[in-house]
Structure formats: C-alpha cells, structure tokens
C-alpha cells in the first residue's frame, strides 16, 4: 500500500491472484507469505560451475597466490570510475559487465560479456556486489564471502541479507566507501569469514520434479482453504506479521533468530525489566541522573541494563559460537567504558485535540505516550575512541593521526531495513572554520537512502554548531534505541531528535531550556532532514509531563499550561495501518499561506 494510492488497484489485483494459488514453492531467503498454507520448501536454485578454480585461474594466467575479488553488480553497466589504489596490494579485481569504452586500471580485469559467472565465482576469493537472489544463492552455495552494498527499495533485501549473515557469508560495505574506494578493510574482513551453508543446492531440479508431477495429475495442492479464505489470511496474518516482530507466523528460522536476538527494543522488555536482580540495581547505580528521574519506567531500566550489558559483550562475541546480530557487535565496541556516558529519554506523543490546526496558531492538547526513545552519548578524545575497522582504515589512509569521528548505532535497524551503523569525520560538517550550510548537510546525509536516518541524529550537531556556535573538538559516540512506532503519527522522529539533542547537550555541558531545545530540534527536521513539520511534536516530547495533557499554542510555540487527566479516563491510540508521512509540496503550500 505504500506504493501510493494510484497503485492500490494493482496491489489488490496481485493479492487476489495470489489467493487463487494452491501451492507455494518456497526458496531459502523467502519473504514470509502467511496466506499460503500449502508450502513446499525447495533448496537453493544455483547454476553449477563447469570449470575448477585452477582451470579458470590458468586461463587468466594467474597463480593461486593472487587474491581475486569479483566485481558483480547484476550485469548492469554503470560506468564505474575504478582506481588502482582501491585494491590492497596483491589483489586483482574481475569486473563483470564493464563497458568496452571504459578504461580500467592495470589491477582490474574486464570479463567477457558472456562469461559464465559460476566459473568465475569458483576462481575468486570473495565477491563485491549488490544483494540479489542469484548472487546470494551462489555465494552461499560455493562458500564465497560476499561483500555487499544495500539496494534501495528492494523488499526482499532484509531476508536475503539476514540469511547471508546467518550463514556467516556476508560483510556489508557502506555505499560511501564503495564509491570512494575504501575497500581494503571490507576485503580483509571477507577473507576471515568461514561461510557455513550446508543445505541443498538442487532447487531447480526439485521444483521441476514437483511441477512435472502436478502436470500429470499428482498435485501437491490441498482444497482445505478457499481463495477468499486465503485472501483474508493474507491481509490479517500479514498485518499481524508487521505488528509482532519475532512472531511465529511462517518466519524462517534464520530471520526469527535475528529478530529475537534484538533484545534491546524497549517494547519487548517490559516484563523482564520489572524483574529485580542485583545486575539491574548495579546498572542503575552506575548512572548519575542529571535531570528528571526514572519514574519507575521499565523501558528506562531496560535500556540502562542493556547499555551496561554491552560492556560484558565487548569481547564475548570473539569467543562465542553464537551468531550475533551486527548492531549489538557494533554497539559493544562503541563506548570507552572508563569514560562518562550520558543518557536521555524522550517520548512520542498522542495528538488528543487540535493537532491538525497547529500551523494556524490554534490551541492544541498533546499527551506524551509510554513509548519513548533512549539515546546514549559519549564525548571522548579521538585518541581514546574505538573506531570501527573501516573508519580506522579511512583515517589511516589520510595519514593525519587521530581526529574527531562521529559513530552512531541504531538498535532495531533489522526491523526497519536500514543500515544499523553510521560514521563520519566531524570535519566533514565544517567548511573552513564555519559549519557547512543546512542545504549541504541535507545533501550529505541523502547520499545513501539506507543511512539517511542518521540525519535525525547527526543533524543535532549541525544545528548546535550553526545556531549556538558550538564546536566539537572531541569524538562523539551515539547509541539510539527507540520504541516509538515509525510512520504512525506519534512523533517517532521528534522523540529521536529531542533525546539526541538532550544527550549531546548534557555531554557537552550545555544548558538548554525545554522550549528552546524543541525549537532547535525542529530546525533539525526542517533544514537537515528536509521534512516541513511544525514545532508541535518536538514541544510535546520536550515539554510534556507524564499522565497530563500539554496545552500549547504553536504560533509562537508557547506552553499555556498542563491539564490533569481524570483518573477514570484513559487515552488509547489505535493503529489504522496507514503509514503517516509528510508530503513536502502540500506542506509547503500550507506553510506559505499561513505564515
């Protein structure tokens, strides 16, 4: 439905067509399709190599000591500007689908357009490309480490990616590093992998046999459910699948494991958070509360305990056979545990009255909700910061020694199909001795859609530099964990902005009044993220009080008081299932006419 209103009829037609199917042949790496009750799982469908590793290398005139990477982006010529220094010493790159007119460096070899890829895969030490069923399947089947780059708007990607990583065969490369040639740390990491897929690879033969039997009357189909019943199941169970991460609704084991190991989403930890344990009490004592108090909030207790628990995991994944979700590994090395960490919490909000008229200066009533965002921030000298391998390699290539770096980890990324980490040199936010413009900052974060989420977090740094003249000479490490539902109209973005701004301000000794902080956060969303929102959401998150309605006028962002909620009244927000989003063009017209 997210495709847009004018595409809904097509989507419903596809759903209805699916409802008449009686049998699903399901491949590894599948997207869950809960409406199908008659399912036959078949192995990977892969092409078999015709030549051995040495045969291919001999044809290329290469010995077995040369490291080979296959550059494979789906056979789509892209005019890549490849450079010799992008490869480590002793490496060669075999390029698929390179244009005949494209000049390649001496350590890049153009492959014929009709090259049989499985043979080349057999000769290589790793592959660099985008995720697709064919590349993932053949990489797993032949135990070839796969350095992959995310694809935009590819719905199958999270399932293929999780399968690839579950079988220890994948390394994600940031798109920025792909385009700028920082390949070395990823290729070296790929060589250390030990892919462990041991399943079948004869899916084509299995599927052909099933179809042949069906054609001769020996059908696998069942008449237990009618077409309308399956259509109803597709809607109802598909909605449940969206609402219950980790629920057992035909979710493959390798995907359910990834979700269930995501033990840091506050909504999934309320029960455990209420359990008293020495570790929980120790965790809370280790943090000094600078403003506010716990209010008995189980999500804050859970976040603090999870944060303290990361210290224990710093080295444990090196000695454990348990497959670790990548964002936890990244977070475990994010902080220097002998230095201060500042934690802030900001809730989402429920629009109780008047929100649609906030742009015109109407009085509105907003209520903070239970779901909130937690952000942990650490300011640390560059020489003490633990850099991720690719960030360290980038810094070493520049040859300037330690300098301030921003590193961010976002928990819950696997449930939203966004990159779990983001890093950048803080110098990239400066133009000489002045911060870059908001326009330039927006373009910087928009380069990679899978990492655009970082603009909500790093945008706070840009705004503080621009509006308050703050300069950041130390490195900054940030951990974000939000339980506020995204795209549901309850201000998930405002919660992230307010929590981030509050934590960064605390870490740097800045005292910012709640109203002023909300206005700064609005600038993050308006000028860096590029979403034309008003200030109501940020005001509600920054100034609201628990179990009270915040009364305010949004022109010019003034709180008029709070309204106590009678004890016999409860407010509930019901998810309509329709994703909320800002339409920039429409909002721009409204803004122009109102202001």
Coordinates of C-alpha atoms in Angstrom, one line a residue:
X1 CA 0.0 0.0 0.0
X2 CA 3.0 2.3 0.5
X3 CA 3.4 2.4 -3.3
X4 CA 0.8 5.1 -3.4
X5 CA -3.0 5.5 -3.8
X6 CA -2.9 5.2 -7.6
X7 CA -1.1 1.8 -7.3
X8 CA -3.5 0.2 -4.9
X9 CA -5.7 -1.4 -7.5
X10 CA -2.6 -3.2 -8.9
X11 CA -1.6 -4.4 -5.5
X12 CA -5.1 -5.7 -4.7
X13 CA -5.1 -7.5 -8.1
X14 CA -1.9 -9.2 -7.2
X15 CA -3.2 -10.2 -3.8
X16 CA -6.4 -11.6 -5.4
X17 CA -4.3 -13.6 -8.0
X18 CA -2.2 -15.0 -5.2
X19 CA -5.4 -16.0 -3.3
X20 CA -6.2 -18.5 -6.1
X21 CA -2.8 -20.2 -5.9
X22 CA -3.0 -23.6 -4.3
X23 CA 0.7 -24.3 -3.8
X24 CA 3.7 -22.3 -2.9
X25 CA 7.2 -23.4 -3.9
X26 CA 9.4 -21.6 -1.4
X27 CA 13.1 -20.9 -1.7
X28 CA 15.6 -20.1 1.0
X29 CA 15.7 -16.4 1.7
X30 CA 11.9 -16.1 1.1
X31 CA 9.8 -13.2 2.2
X32 CA 7.1 -14.6 4.5
X33 CA 3.8 -15.1 2.7
X34 CA 1.5 -16.2 5.5
X35 CA -1.6 -16.7 3.4
X36 CA -0.2 -19.9 1.9
X37 CA -0.9 -23.0 3.9
X38 CA 0.3 -25.5 1.3
X39 CA 4.0 -24.9 1.1
X40 CA 6.9 -26.9 -0.3
X41 CA 10.4 -25.7 0.7
X42 CA 12.9 -26.4 -2.0
X43 CA 16.7 -25.9 -1.8
X44 CA 18.7 -23.1 -3.3
X45 CA 18.5 -22.7 -7.1
X46 CA 22.0 -22.3 -8.4
X47 CA 24.0 -22.8 -11.5
X48 CA 26.7 -25.4 -11.4
X49 CA 30.3 -24.4 -12.4
X50 CA 31.8 -26.1 -15.5
X51 CA 35.4 -25.4 -14.6
X52 CA 37.5 -25.7 -11.4
X53 CA 39.3 -22.9 -9.6
X54 CA 42.7 -23.7 -11.1
X55 CA 41.3 -24.1 -14.6
X56 CA 39.8 -20.6 -14.6
X57 CA 42.9 -19.1 -13.0
X58 CA 45.2 -20.8 -15.6
X59 CA 43.1 -19.4 -18.4
X60 CA 43.5 -15.9 -16.7
X61 CA 47.3 -16.5 -16.3
X62 CA 47.0 -16.2 -12.5
X63 CA 48.6 -18.3 -9.8
X64 CA 46.8 -19.4 -6.7
X65 CA 48.6 -16.9 -4.5
X66 CA 46.8 -13.9 -6.2
X67 CA 43.8 -12.7 -4.3
X68 CA 40.8 -12.2 -6.6
X69 CA 37.6 -10.3 -6.0
X70 CA 34.7 -10.5 -8.4
X71 CA 33.0 -7.1 -9.0
X72 CA 29.5 -8.1 -9.8
X73 CA 26.5 -5.7 -9.8
X74 CA 23.9 -7.7 -11.6
X75 CA 25.2 -7.2 -15.2
X76 CA 24.2 -3.6 -15.3
X77 CA 26.8 -1.3 -16.8
X78 CA 27.2 1.6 -14.5
X79 CA 30.3 3.5 -15.8
X80 CA 32.2 2.8 -12.6
X81 CA 35.3 5.1 -12.2
X82 CA 37.6 2.4 -10.7
X83 CA 41.1 3.3 -9.4
X84 CA 44.2 1.2 -8.9
X85 CA 44.7 2.3 -5.3
X86 CA 41.2 0.9 -4.3
X87 CA 42.6 -2.6 -4.1
X88 CA 45.0 -3.9 -1.5
X89 CA 48.5 -4.9 -2.6
X90 CA 48.5 -8.3 -4.2
X91 CA 44.8 -8.2 -5.2
X92 CA 43.2 -8.2 -8.7
X93 CA 39.5 -7.4 -9.5
X94 CA 37.5 -9.2 -12.2
X95 CA 34.9 -6.8 -13.5
X96 CA 31.5 -8.1 -14.8
X97 CA 29.6 -6.1 -17.5
X98 CA 32.3 -3.3 -17.9
X99 CA 31.7 -1.2 -21.0
X100 CA 34.1 -1.7 -23.8
X101 CA 34.9 2.0 -23.7
X102 CA 35.6 2.0 -20.0
X103 CA 39.3 2.3 -19.2
X104 CA 40.3 0.0 -16.3
X105 CA 43.4 0.3 -14.1
X106 CA 46.0 -2.5 -14.5
X107 CA 44.8 -4.4 -11.4
X108 CA 41.2 -4.6 -12.8
X109 CA 40.4 -7.2 -15.5
X110 CA 37.5 -6.9 -17.8
X111 CA 35.5 -10.1 -18.2
X112 CA 33.8 -11.0 -21.4
X113 CA 30.1 -10.1 -21.5
X114 CA 29.1 -13.8 -22.0
X115 CA 31.3 -15.0 -19.1
X116 CA 29.8 -17.9 -17.1
X117 CA 29.6 -16.4 -13.6
X118 CA 29.7 -19.6 -11.6
X119 CA 33.1 -20.5 -13.1
X120 CA 34.4 -17.1 -12.1
X121 CA 33.0 -17.4 -8.6
X122 CA 34.9 -20.7 -8.2
X123 CA 38.1 -18.9 -9.0
X124 CA 37.6 -15.9 -6.7
X125 CA 38.3 -15.3 -3.0
X126 CA 35.4 -13.0 -2.5
X127 CA 32.7 -11.1 -4.3
X128 CA 31.7 -7.5 -4.2
X129 CA 28.2 -6.5 -5.4
X130 CA 24.6 -5.8 -4.6
X131 CA 22.2 -8.2 -2.9
X132 CA 20.0 -10.3 -5.2
X133 CA 18.7 -13.8 -5.1
X134 CA 21.2 -15.2 -7.6
X135 CA 24.3 -13.6 -6.1
X136 CA 23.4 -14.6 -2.5
X137 CA 22.5 -18.1 -3.5
X138 CA 25.7 -18.8 -5.5
X139 CA 27.8 -17.1 -2.8
X140 CA 26.3 -19.4 -0.1
X141 CA 26.3 -22.5 -2.3
X142 CA 30.0 -22.2 -3.1
X143 CA 31.0 -20.7 0.2
X144 CA 32.3 -17.5 -1.3
X145 CA 32.4 -14.5 1.1
X146 CA 30.2 -11.7 -0.2
X147 CA 30.9 -8.0 0.4
X148 CA 27.5 -6.5 -0.3
X149 CA 26.1 -3.0 -0.7
X150 CA 22.4 -2.3 0.1
X151 CA 19.8 -1.8 -2.5
X152 CA 17.2 0.9 -2.3
X153 CA 13.5 -0.1 -2.1
X154 CA 14.2 -3.8 -2.6
X155 CA 11.7 -5.6 -0.3
X156 CA 13.5 -8.9 -0.4
X157 CA 16.8 -7.5 0.8
X158 CA 16.4 -7.8 4.6
X159 CA 15.5 -11.5 4.3
X160 CA 18.4 -12.3 1.9
X161 CA 20.8 -10.2 4.0
X162 CA 19.9 -12.0 7.2
X163 CA 20.2 -15.4 5.6
X164 CA 23.6 -14.4 4.2
X165 CA 24.8 -13.2 7.6
X166 CA 23.3 -16.1 9.5
X167 CA 25.4 -18.5 7.5
X168 CA 28.5 -16.2 8.1
X169 CA 28.9 -15.4 4.4
X170 CA 28.4 -11.6 4.3
X171 CA 30.1 -8.3 5.0
X172 CA 28.2 -5.1 4.5
X173 CA 30.0 -2.2 2.8
X174 CA 28.9 1.4 3.2
X175 CA 28.0 2.9 -0.1
X176 CA 30.1 5.9 0.6
X177 CA 33.2 3.6 1.0
X178 CA 32.3 1.8 -2.2
X179 CA 32.2 5.0 -4.2
X180 CA 35.3 6.5 -2.6
X181 CA 37.5 3.3 -2.8
X182 CA 37.8 2.4 0.8
X183 CA 37.6 -1.3 0.0
X184 CA 40.6 -2.7 2.0
X185 CA 39.0 -3.3 5.4
X186 CA 36.0 -5.0 3.9
X187 CA 38.0 -7.3 1.6
X188 CA 40.3 -8.3 4.5
X189 CA 37.3 -8.9 6.7
X190 CA 35.7 -11.1 4.0
X191 CA 38.8 -13.3 3.9
X192 CA 38.4 -14.1 7.6
X193 CA 34.8 -15.4 7.1
X194 CA 34.0 -19.1 7.1
X195 CA 30.7 -19.5 5.3
X196 CA 28.8 -22.4 6.7
X197 CA 25.8 -23.1 4.5
X198 CA 25.4 -26.9 4.2
X199 CA 21.9 -27.0 2.7
X200 CA 20.9 -28.4 -0.7
X201 CA 21.7 -26.5 -4.0
X202 CA 19.5 -28.5 -6.4
X203 CA 16.4 -26.4 -6.0
X204 CA 15.9 -26.2 -9.8
X205 CA 15.7 -30.0 -10.1
X206 CA 13.4 -30.3 -7.1
X207 CA 11.0 -27.6 -8.4
X208 CA 10.9 -29.1 -11.9
X209 CA 10.0 -32.5 -10.4
X210 CA 7.1 -31.0 -8.4
X211 CA 5.8 -29.2 -11.4
X212 CA 6.1 -32.3 -13.6
X213 CA 4.0 -34.3 -11.0
X214 CA 1.4 -31.5 -10.9
X215 CA 1.1 -31.5 -14.7
X216 CA 0.4 -35.3 -14.7
X217 CA -2.3 -35.0 -12.0
X218 CA -0.2 -35.9 -8.9
X219 CA -0.8 -32.5 -7.4
X220 CA 0.6 -31.3 -4.1
X221 CA -2.3 -28.9 -3.7
X222 CA -4.9 -29.1 -1.0
X223 CA -8.5 -27.9 -1.0
X224 CA -8.6 -27.1 2.7
X225 CA -9.0 -23.4 2.1
X226 CA -10.8 -21.4 -0.5
X227 CA -9.4 -18.5 -2.4
X228 CA -11.3 -15.9 -0.4
X229 CA -10.1 -17.5 2.8
X230 CA -6.5 -17.3 1.7
X231 CA -7.0 -13.7 0.7
X232 CA -8.4 -12.9 4.1
X233 CA -5.4 -14.7 5.7
X234 CA -3.0 -12.7 3.6
X235 CA -4.5 -9.5 5.0
X236 CA -4.9 -10.5 8.6
X237 CA -1.8 -12.5 9.1
X238 CA 0.3 -10.1 7.1
X239 CA -0.9 -7.3 9.4
X240 CA 0.0 -9.4 12.4
X241 CA 3.4 -10.1 11.0
X242 CA 4.0 -6.4 10.7
X243 CA 2.8 -5.7 14.2
X244 CA 4.5 -8.6 16.1
X245 CA 8.3 -8.7 15.3
X246 CA 9.5 -12.2 16.0
X247 CA 6.0 -13.7 16.0
X248 CA 5.9 -17.3 14.8
X249 CA 4.0 -16.7 11.5
X250 CA 5.9 -18.7 8.9
X251 CA 9.0 -16.7 9.6
X252 CA 12.2 -18.6 8.6
X253 CA 14.5 -19.7 11.5
X254 CA 17.4 -17.5 10.3
X255 CA 15.2 -14.4 10.3
X256 CA 13.4 -15.2 13.6
X257 CA 16.8 -15.6 15.3
X258 CA 17.9 -12.2 14.1
X259 CA 14.7 -10.6 15.4
X260 CA 14.7 -12.4 18.7
X261 CA 18.3 -11.6 19.4
X262 CA 17.3 -7.9 19.1
X263 CA 16.9 -7.8 22.9
X264 CA 17.1 -4.0 23.2
X265 CA 13.8 -2.8 21.9
X266 CA 12.1 -1.4 25.0
X267 CA 8.7 -2.6 24.0
X268 CA 9.8 -6.2 24.1
X269 CA 11.5 -5.9 27.5
X270 CA 8.9 -4.5 29.9
X271 CA 8.3 -7.8 31.7
X272 CA 12.0 -8.6 32.1
X273 CA 12.7 -5.0 33.2
X274 CA 10.4 -5.3 36.1
X275 CA 12.4 -8.3 37.5
X276 CA 14.6 -7.3 40.4
X277 CA 18.1 -8.5 40.1
X278 CA 21.5 -7.4 41.5
X279 CA 22.6 -6.7 38.0
X280 CA 19.7 -4.3 37.4
X281 CA 20.3 -2.4 40.6
X282 CA 24.0 -2.2 39.9
X283 CA 23.3 -0.9 36.4
X284 CA 21.1 1.9 37.7
X285 CA 23.6 2.9 40.4
X286 CA 26.3 3.2 37.8
X287 CA 24.4 6.1 36.2
X288 CA 24.0 9.6 37.7
X289 CA 20.6 11.1 36.8
X290 CA 21.3 14.7 35.8
X291 CA 17.7 15.7 35.1
X292 CA 14.4 14.2 35.9
X293 CA 14.0 10.7 37.4
X294 CA 13.2 7.1 36.5
X295 CA 9.5 7.5 37.4
X296 CA 9.5 3.7 37.7
X297 CA 9.7 3.5 33.9
X298 CA 10.5 -0.1 32.9
X299 CA 11.8 0.9 29.5
X300 CA 14.5 3.2 31.0
X301 CA 15.5 0.5 33.4
X302 CA 15.7 -2.0 30.5
X303 CA 17.8 0.4 28.4
X304 CA 20.3 1.1 31.2
X305 CA 20.6 -2.6 31.9
X306 CA 21.2 -3.3 28.2
X307 CA 23.7 -0.5 28.0
X308 CA 25.7 -1.8 30.9
X309 CA 25.4 -5.3 29.5
X310 CA 27.2 -4.2 26.3
X311 CA 30.4 -3.8 28.4
X312 CA 30.3 -7.6 29.1
X313 CA 29.8 -8.3 25.4
X314 CA 32.8 -6.3 24.2
X315 CA 35.0 -9.4 23.8
X316 CA 32.5 -12.2 24.3
X317 CA 31.5 -12.5 20.6
X318 CA 35.1 -13.2 19.7
X319 CA 34.9 -16.4 21.7
X320 CA 31.3 -17.4 21.2
X321 CA 29.9 -19.6 18.5
X322 CA 26.5 -17.9 18.9
X323 CA 25.6 -15.8 15.9
X324 CA 25.5 -12.2 16.9
X325 CA 23.3 -9.5 15.3
X326 CA 25.6 -6.9 13.8
X327 CA 24.2 -3.9 15.6
X328 CA 25.0 -5.5 19.0
X329 CA 28.5 -6.2 17.9
X330 CA 29.0 -2.6 16.7
X331 CA 27.4 -1.2 19.9
X332 CA 29.6 -3.3 22.2
X333 CA 32.7 -1.5 20.8
X334 CA 31.1 1.9 20.6
X335 CA 31.9 3.2 24.1
X336 CA 35.0 3.6 26.2
X337 CA 33.7 2.2 29.5
X338 CA 36.0 4.2 31.7
X339 CA 34.5 7.5 30.4
X340 CA 31.2 9.1 31.2
X341 CA 28.1 8.2 29.1
X342 CA 25.1 10.5 29.1
X343 CA 21.6 9.0 28.6
X344 CA 18.4 10.9 27.6
X345 CA 14.8 9.7 27.2
X346 CA 12.2 11.5 25.0
X347 CA 8.6 10.1 24.5
X348 CA 6.4 10.1 21.4
X349 CA 3.2 11.9 21.7
X350 CA -0.6 11.4 21.1
X351 CA -2.5 14.2 19.4
X352 CA -5.5 14.5 21.6
X353 CA -7.0 17.7 20.3
X354 CA -6.2 20.4 17.7
X355 CA -3.1 19.0 16.1
X356 CA -4.4 19.4 12.5
X357 CA -4.7 23.2 13.1
X358 CA -1.4 23.8 14.8
X359 CA 0.1 25.6 11.9
X360 CA -2.6 28.3 12.1
X361 CA -1.8 29.1 15.8
X362 CA -4.7 27.1 17.3
X363 CA -4.6 25.8 20.8
X364 CA -3.6 22.1 20.9
X365 CA -3.6 19.4 23.5
X366 CA -0.8 16.8 23.3
X367 CA -0.1 13.8 25.6
X368 CA 3.3 12.1 25.9
X369 CA 2.9 8.3 25.4
X370 CA 4.6 5.4 27.1
X371 CA 6.7 4.5 24.1
X372 CA 9.9 6.5 24.0
X373 CA 13.4 6.9 22.5
X374 CA 16.6 6.5 24.5
X375 CA 19.9 7.9 23.4
X376 CA 23.3 7.4 25.0
X377 CA 26.1 9.8 24.1
X378 CA 29.8 9.8 24.9
X379 CA 32.2 12.6 24.3
X380 CA 35.8 11.2 24.1
X381 CA 39.2 12.3 22.9
X382 CA 40.0 11.0 19.4
X383 CA 43.0 9.0 20.7
X384 CA 40.8 7.0 23.0
X385 CA 37.8 6.3 20.7
X386 CA 37.4 2.7 19.5
X387 CA 37.0 3.1 15.7
X388 CA 35.3 0.5 13.5
X389 CA 37.7 -1.1 11.1
X390 CA 36.6 0.8 8.0
X391 CA 36.6 4.1 9.9
X392 CA 40.1 3.4 11.2
X393 CA 41.3 2.4 7.7
X394 CA 39.9 5.7 6.3
X395 CA 41.7 7.7 8.9
X396 CA 45.0 5.8 8.4
X397 CA 44.8 6.4 4.6
X398 CA 44.6 10.2 5.3
X399 CA 47.8 9.9 7.4
X400 CA 46.9 12.7 9.8
X401 CA 46.6 10.7 13.0
X402 CA 43.5 10.5 15.3
X403 CA 40.9 13.1 14.6
X404 CA 37.2 13.6 15.8
X405 CA 34.8 11.0 14.4
X406 CA 31.1 10.6 14.9
X407 CA 29.9 6.9 15.2
X408 CA 26.2 6.0 15.6
X409 CA 24.5 2.7 16.2
X410 CA 20.7 2.4 15.8
X411 CA 19.0 -0.5 17.5
X412 CA 16.1 -2.0 15.7
X413 CA 17.6 -1.4 12.2
X414 CA 16.8 -5.0 11.1
X415 CA 13.1 -4.5 11.7
X416 CA 13.1 -1.3 9.6
X417 CA 15.6 -2.4 6.8
X418 CA 18.0 0.5 7.4
X419 CA 21.8 0.3 7.9
X420 CA 22.5 -0.3 11.7
X421 CA 25.6 2.0 11.8
X422 CA 26.7 5.4 10.6
X423 CA 30.1 7.1 10.9
X424 CA 31.7 10.2 9.5
X425 CA 34.6 12.5 10.2
X426 CA 33.3 15.6 12.1
X427 CA 35.5 17.7 9.9
X428 CA 33.0 16.9 7.1
X429 CA 30.5 19.1 8.8
X430 CA 32.8 22.1 8.6
X431 CA 33.6 24.4 5.7
X432 CA 36.8 26.0 6.9
X433 CA 36.1 27.4 10.4
X434 CA 32.4 27.6 9.8
X435 CA 29.8 24.8 9.8
X436 CA 28.5 23.7 6.4
X437 CA 25.1 25.0 5.3
X438 CA 21.9 23.2 6.1
X439 CA 21.5 22.6 2.4
X440 CA 24.9 20.9 2.1
X441 CA 24.2 18.9 5.3
X442 CA 20.9 17.6 3.8
X443 CA 22.7 16.6 0.6
X444 CA 25.4 14.8 2.6
X445 CA 23.0 12.6 4.5
X446 CA 20.8 12.0 1.5
X447 CA 23.6 10.3 -0.5
X448 CA 22.7 6.8 0.8
X449 CA 19.0 6.2 1.5
X450 CA 19.8 3.3 3.8
X451 CA 21.7 5.8 6.0
X452 CA 19.5 8.8 5.7
X453 CA 18.2 8.1 9.2
X454 CA 21.4 9.4 10.6
X455 CA 20.4 13.0 9.6
X456 CA 17.9 12.9 12.5
X457 CA 20.8 12.2 14.9
X458 CA 23.8 14.0 13.4
X459 CA 21.6 16.9 12.4
X460 CA 21.6 17.9 16.1
X461 CA 25.4 18.6 15.8
X462 CA 24.9 20.7 12.7
X463 CA 22.2 22.8 14.3
X464 CA 24.1 23.3 17.6
X465 CA 27.1 24.5 15.6
X466 CA 25.0 26.8 13.4
X467 CA 22.6 28.2 15.9
X468 CA 24.7 28.3 19.1
X469 CA 28.2 28.4 17.8
X470 CA 29.2 25.2 19.5
X471 CA 32.4 23.5 18.2
X472 CA 33.1 19.8 18.6
X473 CA 36.8 19.0 19.1
X474 CA 36.3 15.6 20.5
X475 CA 34.9 12.4 19.0
X476 CA 31.2 11.5 19.7
X477 CA 29.7 8.1 20.0
X478 CA 25.9 7.7 20.0
X479 CA 23.6 4.8 20.6
X480 CA 19.9 5.1 19.7
X481 CA 17.1 2.8 20.8
X482 CA 13.6 3.8 20.1
X483 CA 10.3 2.0 20.8
X484 CA 8.1 4.8 19.3
X485 CA 6.4 3.3 16.3
X486 CA 7.6 4.7 13.0
X487 CA 5.2 6.2 10.4
X488 CA 2.2 6.0 12.8
X489 CA 1.8 9.7 13.5
X490 CA 3.1 9.6 17.1
X491 CA 6.2 11.7 16.5
X492 CA 8.9 9.0 16.3
X493 CA 11.3 11.5 14.6
X494 CA 10.7 14.2 17.2
X495 CA 11.4 11.7 20.0
X496 CA 14.8 10.8 18.4
X497 CA 15.7 14.5 17.8
X498 CA 14.8 15.5 21.4
X499 CA 16.5 12.6 23.0
X500 CA 19.6 13.1 20.9
X501 CA 19.8 16.9 21.4
X502 CA 19.3 16.4 25.1
X503 CA 22.0 13.8 25.5
X504 CA 24.5 15.8 23.3
X505 CA 23.8 18.9 25.3
X506 CA 24.4 17.1 28.6
X507 CA 27.6 15.5 27.4
X508 CA 29.0 18.9 26.4
X509 CA 27.7 20.9 29.4
X510 CA 25.1 22.9 27.5
X511 CA 22.1 24.1 29.4
X512 CA 19.1 24.4 27.0
X513 CA 15.6 25.2 28.2
X514 CA 13.0 22.6 27.0
X515 CA 11.2 25.1 24.7
X516 CA 14.5 26.3 23.1
X517 CA 15.6 22.6 22.7
X518 CA 12.3 21.9 20.9
X519 CA 12.9 24.8 18.5
X520 CA 16.4 23.5 17.8
X521 CA 15.1 20.1 17.1
X522 CA 12.5 21.5 14.7
X523 CA 15.4 23.0 12.8
X524 CA 17.0 19.6 12.6
X525 CA 13.9 18.2 10.9
X526 CA 13.1 21.2 8.7
X527 CA 16.6 22.1 7.5
X528 CA 18.8 19.0 7.7
X529 CA 16.3 16.1 7.3
X530 CA 14.1 18.2 5.0
X531 CA 10.7 17.4 6.5
X532 CA 8.5 20.5 6.6
X533 CA 6.9 19.9 10.1
X534 CA 5.8 22.4 12.7
X535 CA 7.1 22.5 16.2
X536 CA 4.2 20.8 18.0
X537 CA 5.8 17.3 18.0
X538 CA 9.1 18.5 19.4
X539 CA 7.4 20.7 22.0
X540 CA 5.2 17.8 23.2
X541 CA 8.2 15.5 23.5
X542 CA 10.5 18.1 25.2
X543 CA 7.9 19.8 27.5
X544 CA 5.2 17.2 28.1
X545 CA 4.6 15.7 31.5
X546 CA 3.6 12.1 32.2
X547 CA -0.2 11.5 32.5
X548 CA -1.0 15.1 31.7
X549 CA -2.1 16.9 28.6
X550 CA 0.2 19.7 27.4
X551 CA -1.7 22.7 26.3
X552 CA 0.1 25.0 23.9
X553 CA -0.1 27.4 21.0
X554 CA 2.3 26.6 18.2
X555 CA 2.5 30.2 17.0
X556 CA 4.8 31.2 18.5
X557 CA 5.4 27.9 20.3
X558 CA 4.2 28.8 23.8
X559 CA 3.0 26.4 26.5
X560 CA -0.1 27.7 28.2
X561 CA -0.3 25.0 30.9
X562 CA -1.0 21.4 31.6
X563 CA -4.3 19.6 32.0
X564 CA -4.6 16.9 34.6
X565 CA -6.3 13.8 33.2
X566 CA -9.1 12.5 35.4
X567 CA -8.3 9.1 36.9
X568 CA -11.4 7.5 35.3
X569 CA -10.2 8.5 31.8
X570 CA -7.7 6.6 29.6
X571 CA -6.4 7.5 26.2
X572 CA -5.6 4.9 23.6
X573 CA -4.0 5.3 20.2
X574 CA -5.3 2.8 17.6
X575 CA -3.1 1.9 14.7
X576 CA -5.0 2.4 11.4
X577 CA -2.4 0.5 9.4
X578 CA -1.9 3.6 7.1
X579 CA 1.6 4.9 7.2
X580 CA 2.0 8.6 8.1
X581 CA 4.3 10.8 6.1
X582 CA 4.8 14.4 5.2
X583 CA 4.1 15.5 1.6
X584 CA 6.6 18.2 1.2
X585 CA 4.9 20.1 -1.7
X586 CA 1.5 20.2 0.1
X587 CA 3.0 21.3 3.4
X588 CA 5.0 24.0 1.7
X589 CA 1.8 25.5 0.3
X590 CA 0.1 25.4 3.7
X591 CA 3.1 27.0 5.3
X592 CA 3.3 29.7 2.7
X593 CA -0.4 30.6 3.1
X594 CA -0.4 30.5 6.9
X595 CA 2.8 32.5 7.5

